[in-house]
Amino acid sequence: MLSGRRLDLLNPSPFDIEIEDIARGLARVARWNGQTTGYNAFSVAEHSVIVEELLTELYPDSMPEQRLTALLHDAAEYVIGDMISPFKNALGLDYKSFEVRLEEAIHLRFGLPAKIPAALKKRIKRCDIYCAWFEATQIAGFDKDEANTLFKRPPKGLSLTLSPLPVREAEQAFLKRFEELSNKITR
């Protein structure tokens, strides 16, 4: 990693994970394999910030730890990249177990439970799917009817306008939100 850490991919240690490596990697990983409109790719870092914002808006009772979990929901992609769910499923259980081990190490590194509670996981997934719907209809070329068949349409009144950021700005937005949430967590 750029921090100088060496991450054992088969047995990731929380001690080898740095937030700066995650932010840099996620800012350089393009959602939709880069097949989006505009000059800048829509990064996983920017997506992650928006998913956390949606969780906060839809579930205002969310604790800072839960919001940080939402921010980090795709953090493993700093190492493995962003792959669509059907492809992940095609790769099988070995891939999924690898991804789970990495996610657990990331959570432990930042003082979160290794395993996400089912109710929180469901909330984050809902926000993730809503964000994907906005991405599909605003920057990935889907019309709303097509997006409605593939993703869950966000509830009325929930809106956002996507503007893919340059890599450095996406990285900084992710780091800023991480710091804000980390400062709210009592340890």
Coordinates of N, CA, C and O in Angstrom, one line a residue:
M1 N 0.8 -1.2 0.0 CA 0.0 0.0 0.0 C 0.9 1.2 0.0 O 2.0 1.2 0.4
L2 N 0.3 2.4 -0.4 CA 1.1 3.6 -0.5 C 1.6 4.0 0.9 O 2.6 4.7 1.0
S3 N 0.9 3.6 1.9 CA 1.3 4.0 3.3 C 2.6 3.2 3.7 O 3.2 3.6 4.7
G4 N 2.9 2.2 2.9 CA 4.1 1.4 3.3 C 3.7 0.1 3.9 O 4.5 -0.8 4.1
R5 N 2.4 0.0 4.3 CA 1.9 -1.3 4.9 C 1.9 -2.4 3.8 O 1.6 -2.1 2.7
R6 N 2.1 -3.6 4.3 CA 2.0 -4.8 3.4 C 0.8 -5.5 4.0 O 0.8 -6.0 5.1
L7 N -0.3 -5.6 3.1 CA -1.5 -6.3 3.5 C -1.5 -7.7 3.0 O -1.4 -8.0 1.8
D8 N -1.6 -8.7 3.9 CA -1.7 -10.1 3.5 C -3.1 -10.3 3.1 O -4.0 -10.3 3.9
L9 N -3.3 -10.6 1.8 CA -4.6 -10.7 1.2 C -5.3 -11.9 1.7 O -6.6 -11.9 1.8
L10 N -4.6 -13.0 2.1 CA -5.3 -14.2 2.5 C -5.6 -14.2 4.0 O -6.5 -14.9 4.5
N11 N -4.9 -13.3 4.7 CA -5.1 -13.2 6.2 C -4.9 -11.8 6.6 O -4.0 -11.4 7.2
P12 N -5.9 -10.9 6.2 CA -5.7 -9.5 6.4 C -5.7 -9.1 7.9 O -6.6 -9.6 8.7
S13 N -4.8 -8.3 8.3 CA -4.7 -7.9 9.7 C -5.2 -6.4 9.8 O -4.8 -5.6 9.0
P14 N -6.0 -6.1 10.9 CA -6.4 -4.8 11.1 C -5.2 -3.8 11.2 O -5.3 -2.6 10.9
F15 N -4.1 -4.3 11.7 CA -2.9 -3.5 11.9 C -2.2 -3.0 10.6 O -1.4 -2.1 10.6
D16 N -2.6 -3.7 9.5 CA -2.0 -3.3 8.2 C -3.0 -2.4 7.4 O -2.7 -2.3 6.2
I17 N -4.0 -1.9 8.0 CA -5.0 -1.1 7.2 C -5.0 0.3 7.7 O -5.0 0.6 8.9
E18 N -4.9 1.2 6.7 CA -4.8 2.6 7.0 C -5.9 3.3 6.2 O -6.2 3.0 5.0
I19 N -6.6 4.3 6.8 CA -7.7 5.0 6.2 C -7.3 5.7 4.9 O -8.0 5.8 3.9
E20 N -6.1 6.2 4.9 CA -5.6 6.9 3.8 C -5.4 6.0 2.5 O -5.7 6.4 1.4
D21 N -5.0 4.8 2.8 CA -5.0 3.8 1.7 C -6.4 3.5 1.2 O -6.6 3.4 0.0
I22 N -7.3 3.3 2.1 CA -8.7 3.1 1.7 C -9.2 4.2 0.9 O -9.8 4.0 -0.2
A23 N -9.1 5.4 1.4 CA -9.6 6.6 0.7 C -9.0 6.8 -0.7 O -9.7 7.0 -1.7
R24 N -7.6 6.6 -0.8 CA -7.0 6.7 -2.1 C -7.5 5.7 -3.1 O -7.8 5.9 -4.2
G25 N -7.5 4.4 -2.6 CA -8.0 3.3 -3.5 C -9.4 3.5 -3.9 O -9.7 3.4 -5.1
L26 N -10.3 3.8 -3.0 CA -11.7 4.0 -3.4 C -11.9 5.2 -4.3 O -12.8 5.1 -5.2
A27 N -11.1 6.2 -4.1 CA -11.3 7.4 -5.0 C -10.8 7.1 -6.5 O -11.2 7.7 -7.4
R28 N -10.0 6.0 -6.6 CA -9.5 5.6 -7.9 C -10.3 4.4 -8.5 O -10.0 4.0 -9.6
V29 N -11.2 3.9 -7.8 CA -12.1 2.8 -8.3 C -13.4 3.4 -8.8 O -14.1 4.0 -8.1
A30 N -13.6 3.1 -10.1 CA -14.8 3.7 -10.8 C -16.0 2.8 -10.6 O -15.9 1.6 -10.8
R31 N -17.1 3.3 -10.2 CA -18.4 2.6 -10.3 C -18.8 2.4 -11.7 O -18.3 3.2 -12.6
W32 N -19.6 1.4 -12.0 CA -20.1 1.2 -13.4 C -18.9 0.9 -14.3 O -19.0 1.2 -15.5
N33 N -17.8 0.5 -13.8 CA -16.6 0.3 -14.6 C -16.2 1.5 -15.5 O -15.7 1.4 -16.6
G34 N -16.5 2.6 -14.9 CA -16.2 3.9 -15.6 C -17.1 4.3 -16.8 O -16.9 5.3 -17.4
Q35 N -18.2 3.5 -17.0 CA -19.1 3.7 -18.1 C -20.2 4.7 -17.6 O -21.4 4.4 -17.5
T36 N -19.8 5.9 -17.3 CA -20.7 7.0 -16.9 C -20.4 8.3 -17.7 O -19.3 8.4 -18.3
T37 N -21.4 9.1 -17.6 CA -21.2 10.4 -18.3 C -20.3 11.3 -17.6 O -20.0 11.2 -16.4
G38 N -19.8 12.3 -18.3 CA -18.9 13.3 -17.7 C -17.5 13.0 -17.8 O -17.1 11.9 -18.2
Y39 N -16.7 13.9 -17.4 CA -15.2 13.8 -17.5 C -14.6 12.9 -16.5 O -13.7 12.1 -16.7
N40 N -15.2 13.0 -15.2 CA -14.6 12.2 -14.1 C -15.5 11.0 -13.9 O -16.7 11.0 -14.1
A41 N -14.8 9.9 -13.6 CA -15.5 8.7 -13.2 C -16.2 8.9 -11.9 O -15.8 9.7 -11.0
F42 N -17.3 8.2 -11.6 CA -18.0 8.3 -10.3 C -17.3 7.2 -9.5 O -17.4 6.0 -9.7
S43 N -16.6 7.6 -8.4 CA -15.8 6.7 -7.6 C -16.6 6.1 -6.5 O -17.6 6.5 -6.1
V44 N -16.0 5.0 -6.1 CA -16.6 4.3 -4.9 C -16.5 5.1 -3.7 O -17.3 5.1 -2.8
A45 N -15.4 6.0 -3.6 CA -15.3 6.9 -2.4 C -16.5 7.8 -2.4 O -17.1 8.0 -1.3
E46 N -16.8 8.4 -3.5 CA -18.0 9.4 -3.6 C -19.3 8.6 -3.3 O -20.1 9.1 -2.5
H47 N -19.4 7.5 -3.9 CA -20.6 6.6 -3.6 C -20.7 6.3 -2.1 O -21.8 6.4 -1.6
S48 N -19.6 6.0 -1.5 CA -19.7 5.7 -0.1 C -20.1 6.8 0.8 O -20.9 6.7 1.8
V49 N -19.6 8.0 0.5 CA -20.1 9.2 1.2 C -21.6 9.4 1.0 O -22.3 9.7 2.0
I50 N -22.1 9.2 -0.2 CA -23.5 9.4 -0.4 C -24.3 8.4 0.3 O -25.4 8.7 0.9
V51 N -23.9 7.1 0.3 CA -24.6 6.1 1.0 C -24.7 6.4 2.5 O -25.8 6.3 3.1
E52 N -23.6 6.9 3.1 CA -23.7 7.4 4.5 C -24.7 8.5 4.7 O -25.4 8.6 5.7
E53 N -24.7 9.5 3.8 CA -25.6 10.6 3.8 C -27.0 10.1 3.8 O -27.9 10.6 4.5
L54 N -27.3 9.2 2.9 CA -28.7 8.6 2.8 C -29.1 7.9 4.0 O -30.2 8.1 4.5
L55 N -28.2 7.2 4.6 CA -28.5 6.5 5.9 C -28.8 7.5 7.0 O -29.8 7.4 7.7
T56 N -28.1 8.6 7.0 CA -28.3 9.7 8.0 C -29.7 10.3 7.7 O -30.4 10.6 8.7
E57 N -30.0 10.5 6.5 CA -31.3 11.2 6.1 C -32.5 10.3 6.4 O -33.5 10.7 7.0
L58 N -32.4 9.0 6.0 CA -33.5 8.1 6.1 C -33.6 7.5 7.6 O -34.7 7.2 8.0
Y59 N -32.5 7.5 8.3 CA -32.5 6.9 9.6 C -31.8 7.9 10.6 O -30.7 7.6 11.0
P60 N -32.4 9.0 10.9 CA -31.8 10.0 11.7 C -31.4 9.6 13.1 O -30.5 10.2 13.7
D61 N -31.9 8.5 13.5 CA -31.5 7.9 14.8 C -30.2 7.1 14.8 O -29.8 6.6 15.8
S62 N -29.6 7.0 13.6 CA -28.4 6.2 13.4 C -27.3 6.8 14.3 O -27.0 8.0 14.3
M63 N -26.6 5.9 15.0 CA -25.5 6.3 15.8 C -24.2 6.5 14.9 O -24.2 6.0 13.8
P64 N -23.3 7.3 15.4 CA -22.1 7.5 14.6 C -21.4 6.3 14.2 O -20.8 6.2 13.0
E65 N -21.4 5.2 15.0 CA -20.7 4.0 14.7 C -21.5 3.3 13.5 O -20.8 2.7 12.6
Q66 N -22.8 3.4 13.4 CA -23.6 2.9 12.3 C -23.3 3.7 11.0 O -23.2 3.1 10.0
R67 N -23.2 5.0 11.2 CA -22.9 5.8 10.0 C -21.5 5.6 9.5 O -21.3 5.5 8.3
L68 N -20.5 5.3 10.4 CA -19.2 5.0 9.9 C -19.2 3.6 9.2 O -18.5 3.5 8.2
T69 N -20.0 2.7 9.7 CA -20.1 1.4 9.0 C -20.7 1.6 7.6 O -20.2 1.0 6.7
A70 N -21.6 2.5 7.5 CA -22.2 2.8 6.1 C -21.1 3.4 5.2 O -21.0 3.0 4.1
L71 N -20.3 4.3 5.8 CA -19.3 4.9 5.0 C -18.3 3.9 4.5 O -17.8 3.9 3.4
L72 N -18.0 2.9 5.3 CA -17.0 1.8 5.0 C -17.6 0.6 4.4 O -17.0 -0.4 4.2
H73 N -18.9 0.7 3.9 CA -19.6 -0.5 3.4 C -18.9 -1.1 2.2 O -19.1 -2.3 2.0
D74 N -18.2 -0.3 1.4 CA -17.5 -0.9 0.3 C -16.0 -0.8 0.4 O -15.3 -0.8 -0.6
A75 N -15.5 -0.6 1.6 CA -14.1 -0.3 1.9 C -13.2 -1.4 1.3 O -12.1 -1.1 0.9
A76 N -13.7 -2.7 1.3 CA -12.8 -3.8 0.8 C -12.5 -3.5 -0.7 O -11.4 -4.1 -1.1
E77 N -13.2 -2.7 -1.3 CA -13.0 -2.5 -2.8 C -11.7 -1.7 -3.0 O -11.2 -1.6 -4.1
Y78 N -11.1 -1.1 -1.9 CA -9.8 -0.5 -2.1 C -8.8 -1.5 -2.5 O -7.7 -1.1 -3.1
V79 N -9.0 -2.7 -2.2 CA -8.1 -3.8 -2.6 C -8.6 -4.6 -3.7 O -7.8 -4.9 -4.7
I80 N -9.9 -5.0 -3.7 CA -10.4 -5.9 -4.7 C -11.1 -5.3 -5.9 O -11.5 -5.9 -6.8
G81 N -11.3 -3.9 -5.9 CA -12.0 -3.3 -6.9 C -13.5 -3.4 -6.8 O -14.0 -4.1 -5.9
D82 N -14.3 -2.8 -7.7 CA -15.7 -2.8 -7.7 C -16.2 -3.8 -8.7 O -16.0 -3.6 -9.9
M83 N -16.9 -4.8 -8.3 CA -17.5 -5.8 -9.2 C -19.0 -5.9 -9.0 O -19.4 -5.8 -7.8
I84 N -19.7 -6.0 -10.0 CA -21.2 -6.1 -9.9 C -21.5 -7.4 -9.2 O -20.8 -8.4 -9.3
S85 N -22.6 -7.4 -8.4 CA -23.0 -8.5 -7.6 C -23.2 -9.8 -8.4 O -22.7 -10.9 -7.9
P86 N -23.8 -9.8 -9.6 CA -23.8 -11.1 -10.3 C -22.5 -11.7 -10.6 O -22.3 -13.0 -10.5
F87 N -21.5 -10.9 -10.9 CA -20.1 -11.4 -11.1 C -19.5 -12.0 -9.8 O -18.9 -13.0 -9.8
K88 N -19.7 -11.3 -8.7 CA -19.2 -11.8 -7.4 C -19.8 -13.1 -7.1 O -19.1 -14.0 -6.7
N89 N -21.1 -13.3 -7.4 CA -21.8 -14.5 -7.1 C -21.2 -15.6 -8.0 O -21.1 -16.8 -7.6
A90 N -20.9 -15.3 -9.3 CA -20.4 -16.3 -10.2 C -19.0 -16.7 -9.8 O -18.6 -17.9 -10.0
L91 N -18.3 -15.9 -9.1 CA -16.9 -16.3 -8.6 C -17.0 -17.3 -7.4 O -16.1 -18.0 -7.2
G92 N -18.1 -17.3 -6.7 CA -18.4 -18.3 -5.7 C -18.0 -17.9 -4.3 O -17.6 -16.7 -4.0
L93 N -18.1 -18.9 -3.4 CA -17.9 -18.6 -2.0 C -16.5 -18.2 -1.6 O -16.3 -17.5 -0.7
D94 N -15.5 -18.7 -2.3 CA -14.1 -18.4 -2.0 C -13.9 -16.8 -2.1 O -13.3 -16.2 -1.2
Y95 N -14.5 -16.2 -3.1 CA -14.4 -14.8 -3.3 C -15.1 -14.1 -2.1 O -14.6 -13.2 -1.5
K96 N -16.3 -14.6 -1.9 CA -17.1 -13.9 -0.8 C -16.4 -14.1 0.5 O -16.4 -13.1 1.3
S97 N -15.8 -15.2 0.8 CA -15.2 -15.4 2.1 C -13.9 -14.5 2.2 O -13.6 -13.9 3.3
F98 N -13.2 -14.3 1.1 CA -12.1 -13.4 1.0 C -12.6 -11.9 1.3 O -12.0 -11.2 2.2
E99 N -13.7 -11.5 0.7 CA -14.2 -10.2 0.9 C -14.7 -10.0 2.3 O -14.4 -9.0 2.9
V100 N -15.3 -11.0 2.9 CA -15.8 -10.9 4.3 C -14.6 -10.8 5.3 O -14.6 -10.0 6.2
R101 N -13.5 -11.6 5.1 CA -12.3 -11.4 6.0 C -11.7 -10.0 5.9 O -11.4 -9.5 6.9
L102 N -11.7 -9.5 4.7 CA -11.1 -8.1 4.5 C -12.1 -7.1 5.2 O -11.6 -6.2 5.9
E103 N -13.4 -7.2 5.0 CA -14.3 -6.3 5.7 C -14.2 -6.4 7.2 O -14.2 -5.3 7.9
E104 N -14.1 -7.6 7.7 CA -14.0 -7.8 9.2 C -12.7 -7.1 9.7 O -12.7 -6.4 10.7
A105 N -11.6 -7.2 9.0 CA -10.4 -6.6 9.4 C -10.5 -5.1 9.4 O -10.0 -4.4 10.3
I106 N -11.1 -4.6 8.3 CA -11.3 -3.1 8.3 C -12.2 -2.6 9.4 O -11.9 -1.6 10.1
H107 N -13.3 -3.3 9.7 CA -14.1 -2.9 10.8 C -13.4 -2.9 12.1 O -13.5 -2.0 12.9
L108 N -12.7 -4.0 12.4 CA -11.9 -4.1 13.6 C -10.9 -3.0 13.7 O -10.7 -2.4 14.8
R109 N -10.2 -2.6 12.6 CA -9.2 -1.6 12.6 C -9.8 -0.2 13.1 O -9.1 0.5 13.8
F110 N -11.1 0.0 12.8 CA -11.6 1.3 13.2 C -12.6 1.2 14.3 O -13.5 2.0 14.5
G111 N -12.5 0.1 15.1 CA -13.3 0.0 16.3 C -14.7 -0.4 16.2 O -15.6 -0.1 17.1
L112 N -15.1 -0.9 15.0 CA -16.4 -1.4 14.8 C -16.6 -2.9 14.9 O -15.6 -3.6 14.9
P113 N -17.8 -3.4 15.2 CA -17.9 -4.8 15.3 C -17.5 -5.5 13.9 O -17.8 -4.9 12.9
A114 N -16.8 -6.6 14.0 CA -16.4 -7.3 12.8 C -17.5 -7.6 11.9 O -17.5 -7.4 10.7
K115 N -18.6 -8.1 12.5 CA -19.8 -8.5 11.7 C -20.9 -7.4 11.9 O -21.1 -7.0 13.0
I116 N -21.4 -7.0 10.8 CA -22.5 -5.9 10.9 C -23.8 -6.6 11.3 O -24.2 -7.6 10.7
P117 N -24.4 -6.0 12.3 CA -25.7 -6.5 12.7 C -26.7 -6.5 11.5 O -26.7 -5.6 10.7
A118 N -27.5 -7.6 11.4 CA -28.4 -7.8 10.3 C -29.3 -6.6 10.0 O -29.5 -6.2 8.8
A119 N -29.9 -5.9 11.0 CA -30.8 -4.8 10.8 C -30.0 -3.6 10.2 O -30.5 -2.9 9.3
L120 N -28.8 -3.4 10.6 CA -28.0 -2.3 10.1 C -27.6 -2.6 8.7 O -27.6 -1.8 7.8
K121 N -27.2 -3.9 8.4 CA -26.8 -4.3 7.1 C -27.9 -4.1 6.1 O -27.7 -3.6 5.0
K122 N -29.2 -4.3 6.5 CA -30.3 -4.2 5.7 C -30.5 -2.7 5.4 O -30.8 -2.3 4.3
R123 N -30.4 -1.8 6.4 CA -30.5 -0.4 6.2 C -29.5 0.1 5.2 O -29.8 0.9 4.3
I124 N -28.2 -0.3 5.4 CA -27.1 0.2 4.5 C -27.4 -0.3 3.1 O -27.2 0.4 2.1
K125 N -27.8 -1.6 2.9 CA -28.1 -2.1 1.6 C -29.2 -1.3 0.9 O -29.1 -1.0 -0.3
R126 N -30.2 -0.9 1.7 CA -31.3 -0.1 1.1 C -30.8 1.2 0.6 O -31.1 1.6 -0.5
C127 N -29.9 1.9 1.4 CA -29.3 3.1 0.9 C -28.4 2.9 -0.3 O -28.4 3.8 -1.2
D128 N -27.7 1.8 -0.3 CA -26.8 1.5 -1.4 C -27.6 1.3 -2.7 O -27.2 1.8 -3.7
I129 N -28.7 0.6 -2.6 CA -29.6 0.4 -3.8 C -30.2 1.7 -4.2 O -30.3 2.0 -5.4
Y130 N -30.6 2.6 -3.3 CA -31.2 3.9 -3.7 C -30.1 4.7 -4.4 O -30.3 5.4 -5.4
C131 N -28.9 4.7 -3.9 CA -27.8 5.4 -4.5 C -27.5 4.9 -5.9 O -27.4 5.6 -6.9
A132 N -27.6 3.5 -6.1 CA -27.4 2.9 -7.4 C -28.5 3.4 -8.4 O -28.2 3.6 -9.5
W133 N -29.7 3.5 -7.9 CA -30.8 4.0 -8.7 C -30.5 5.4 -9.2 O -30.6 5.7 -10.4
F134 N -30.0 6.3 -8.3 CA -29.7 7.7 -8.7 C -28.5 7.6 -9.7 O -28.5 8.4 -10.7
E135 N -27.5 6.8 -9.5 CA -26.4 6.7 -10.4 C -26.9 6.2 -11.8 O -26.5 6.7 -12.8
A136 N -27.7 5.2 -11.7 CA -28.2 4.6 -13.0 C -28.9 5.6 -13.9 O -28.7 5.7 -15.1
T137 N -29.8 6.4 -13.2 CA -30.6 7.3 -14.0 C -29.9 8.7 -14.3 O -30.3 9.3 -15.2
Q138 N -28.9 9.0 -13.5 CA -28.3 10.3 -13.7 C -27.0 10.2 -14.5 O -26.7 11.2 -15.3
I139 N -26.2 9.2 -14.4 CA -24.9 9.2 -15.0 C -24.6 7.9 -15.7 O -23.5 7.8 -16.4
A140 N -25.4 6.8 -15.6 CA -25.1 5.6 -16.3 C -26.0 5.2 -17.5 O -25.9 4.1 -18.0
G141 N -26.9 6.1 -17.9 CA -27.6 6.0 -19.1 C -28.9 5.2 -19.0 O -29.5 4.8 -20.0
F142 N -29.4 4.8 -17.8 CA -30.6 4.1 -17.7 C -31.8 5.1 -17.7 O -31.7 6.1 -17.1
D143 N -32.9 4.7 -18.3 CA -34.1 5.5 -18.0 C -34.8 5.0 -16.7 O -34.4 3.9 -16.2
K144 N -35.7 5.7 -16.2 CA -36.3 5.4 -14.9 C -37.0 4.1 -14.9 O -36.9 3.3 -13.9
D145 N -37.7 3.7 -16.0 CA -38.4 2.5 -16.0 C -37.4 1.3 -15.9 O -37.6 0.3 -15.2
E146 N -36.3 1.4 -16.6 CA -35.3 0.3 -16.6 C -34.7 0.3 -15.2 O -34.5 -0.8 -14.6
A147 N -34.3 1.4 -14.6 CA -33.7 1.4 -13.3 C -34.7 0.9 -12.3 O -34.3 0.2 -11.3
N148 N -36.0 1.1 -12.4 CA -37.0 0.6 -11.5 C -37.1 -0.9 -11.5 O -37.4 -1.5 -10.5
T149 N -36.7 -1.6 -12.6 CA -36.7 -3.0 -12.7 C -35.5 -3.6 -12.1 O -35.5 -4.8 -11.6
L150 N -34.4 -2.9 -12.0 CA -33.1 -3.4 -11.5 C -32.8 -3.0 -10.1 O -32.1 -3.7 -9.4
F151 N -33.3 -1.8 -9.7 CA -33.0 -1.2 -8.4 C -34.3 -0.8 -7.8 O -35.3 -0.7 -8.4
K152 N -34.3 -0.6 -6.5 CA -35.5 -0.1 -5.8 C -35.5 1.4 -5.9 O -34.6 2.1 -5.6
R153 N -36.6 1.9 -6.5 CA -36.8 3.4 -6.6 C -36.8 4.0 -5.2 O -37.5 3.6 -4.3
P154 N -36.1 5.1 -5.1 CA -36.1 5.8 -3.8 C -37.4 6.3 -3.5 O -38.2 6.6 -4.3
P155 N -37.7 6.5 -2.2 CA -39.0 7.0 -1.8 C -39.2 8.5 -2.3 O -38.2 9.2 -2.5
K156 N -40.5 8.9 -2.5 CA -40.8 10.2 -2.9 C -40.2 11.2 -1.9 O -40.2 10.9 -0.7
G157 N -39.6 12.3 -2.4 CA -39.0 13.3 -1.5 C -37.5 13.1 -1.3 O -36.9 14.0 -0.9
L158 N -37.0 11.9 -1.6 CA -35.6 11.7 -1.5 C -35.0 12.0 -2.8 O -35.3 11.3 -3.8
S159 N -34.1 12.9 -2.8 CA -33.5 13.2 -4.1 C -32.0 13.7 -3.9 O -31.7 14.1 -2.8
L160 N -31.2 13.5 -4.9 CA -29.9 14.0 -4.9 C -29.4 14.2 -6.3 O -30.0 13.6 -7.3
T161 N -28.5 15.1 -6.5 CA -27.9 15.3 -7.8 C -26.4 14.9 -7.8 O -25.7 15.4 -7.0
L162 N -26.1 14.0 -8.7 CA -24.7 13.5 -8.7 C -23.9 14.3 -9.6 O -24.3 14.8 -10.7
S163 N -22.7 14.6 -9.1 CA -21.7 15.3 -9.9 C -20.3 14.6 -9.6 O -19.7 14.9 -8.6
P164 N -19.9 13.7 -10.5 CA -18.7 12.9 -10.2 C -17.5 13.9 -10.0 O -17.3 14.8 -10.8
L165 N -16.8 13.6 -8.9 CA -15.6 14.4 -8.5 C -14.3 13.9 -9.1 O -14.2 12.7 -9.3
P166 N -13.4 14.8 -9.2 CA -12.0 14.4 -9.6 C -11.5 13.5 -8.4 O -11.9 13.6 -7.3
V167 N -10.5 12.6 -8.7 CA -10.0 11.7 -7.7 C -9.6 12.4 -6.4 O -10.0 11.9 -5.3
R168 N -8.8 13.4 -6.5 CA -8.4 14.0 -5.2 C -9.5 14.6 -4.4 O -9.5 14.4 -3.2
E169 N -10.5 15.2 -5.0 CA -11.7 15.7 -4.3 C -12.5 14.6 -3.7 O -13.0 14.7 -2.5
A170 N -12.7 13.4 -4.4 CA -13.4 12.3 -3.8 C -12.6 11.7 -2.6 O -13.2 11.4 -1.6
E171 N -11.3 11.6 -2.8 CA -10.5 11.1 -1.7 C -10.6 12.0 -0.4 O -10.8 11.5 0.7
Q172 N -10.6 13.3 -0.6 CA -10.7 14.3 0.5 C -12.1 14.3 1.1 O -12.2 14.4 2.3
A173 N -13.1 14.1 0.3 CA -14.5 14.1 0.8 C -14.6 12.8 1.7 O -15.2 12.9 2.8
F174 N -14.1 11.7 1.3 CA -14.2 10.5 2.0 C -13.4 10.6 3.4 O -13.9 10.3 4.4
L175 N -12.2 11.1 3.3 CA -11.4 11.3 4.5 C -12.0 12.3 5.5 O -12.0 12.1 6.7
K176 N -12.6 13.4 5.0 CA -13.2 14.4 5.8 C -14.4 13.8 6.5 O -14.6 13.9 7.8
R177 N -15.2 13.0 5.8 CA -16.4 12.4 6.5 C -15.9 11.3 7.5 O -16.5 11.2 8.6
F178 N -14.9 10.6 7.2 CA -14.4 9.6 8.1 C -13.9 10.3 9.4 O -14.3 9.8 10.5
E179 N -13.2 11.4 9.3 CA -12.7 12.1 10.5 C -13.9 12.7 11.3 O -13.9 12.5 12.5
E180 N -14.9 13.2 10.6 CA -16.1 13.8 11.3 C -16.8 12.7 12.1 O -17.1 12.9 13.3
L181 N -17.0 11.5 11.5 CA -17.7 10.5 12.2 C -16.8 9.9 13.3 O -17.3 9.6 14.4
S182 N -15.5 9.7 13.0 CA -14.6 9.1 14.0 C -14.6 10.0 15.3 O -14.5 9.5 16.4
N183 N -14.6 11.3 15.1 CA -14.6 12.2 16.2 C -15.9 12.2 17.1 O -15.9 12.6 18.2
K184 N -16.9 11.7 16.5 CA -18.2 11.6 17.2 C -18.4 10.3 18.0 O -19.3 10.1 18.8
I185 N -17.5 9.3 17.7 CA -17.6 8.0 18.4 C -16.8 8.1 19.7 O -15.7 8.5 19.8
T186 N -17.5 7.7 20.8 CA -16.9 7.6 22.1 C -16.3 6.2 22.3 O -17.0 5.2 22.1
R187 N -15.1 6.2 22.6 CA -14.4 4.9 22.8 C -14.0 4.7 24.2 O -13.7 5.6 25.0

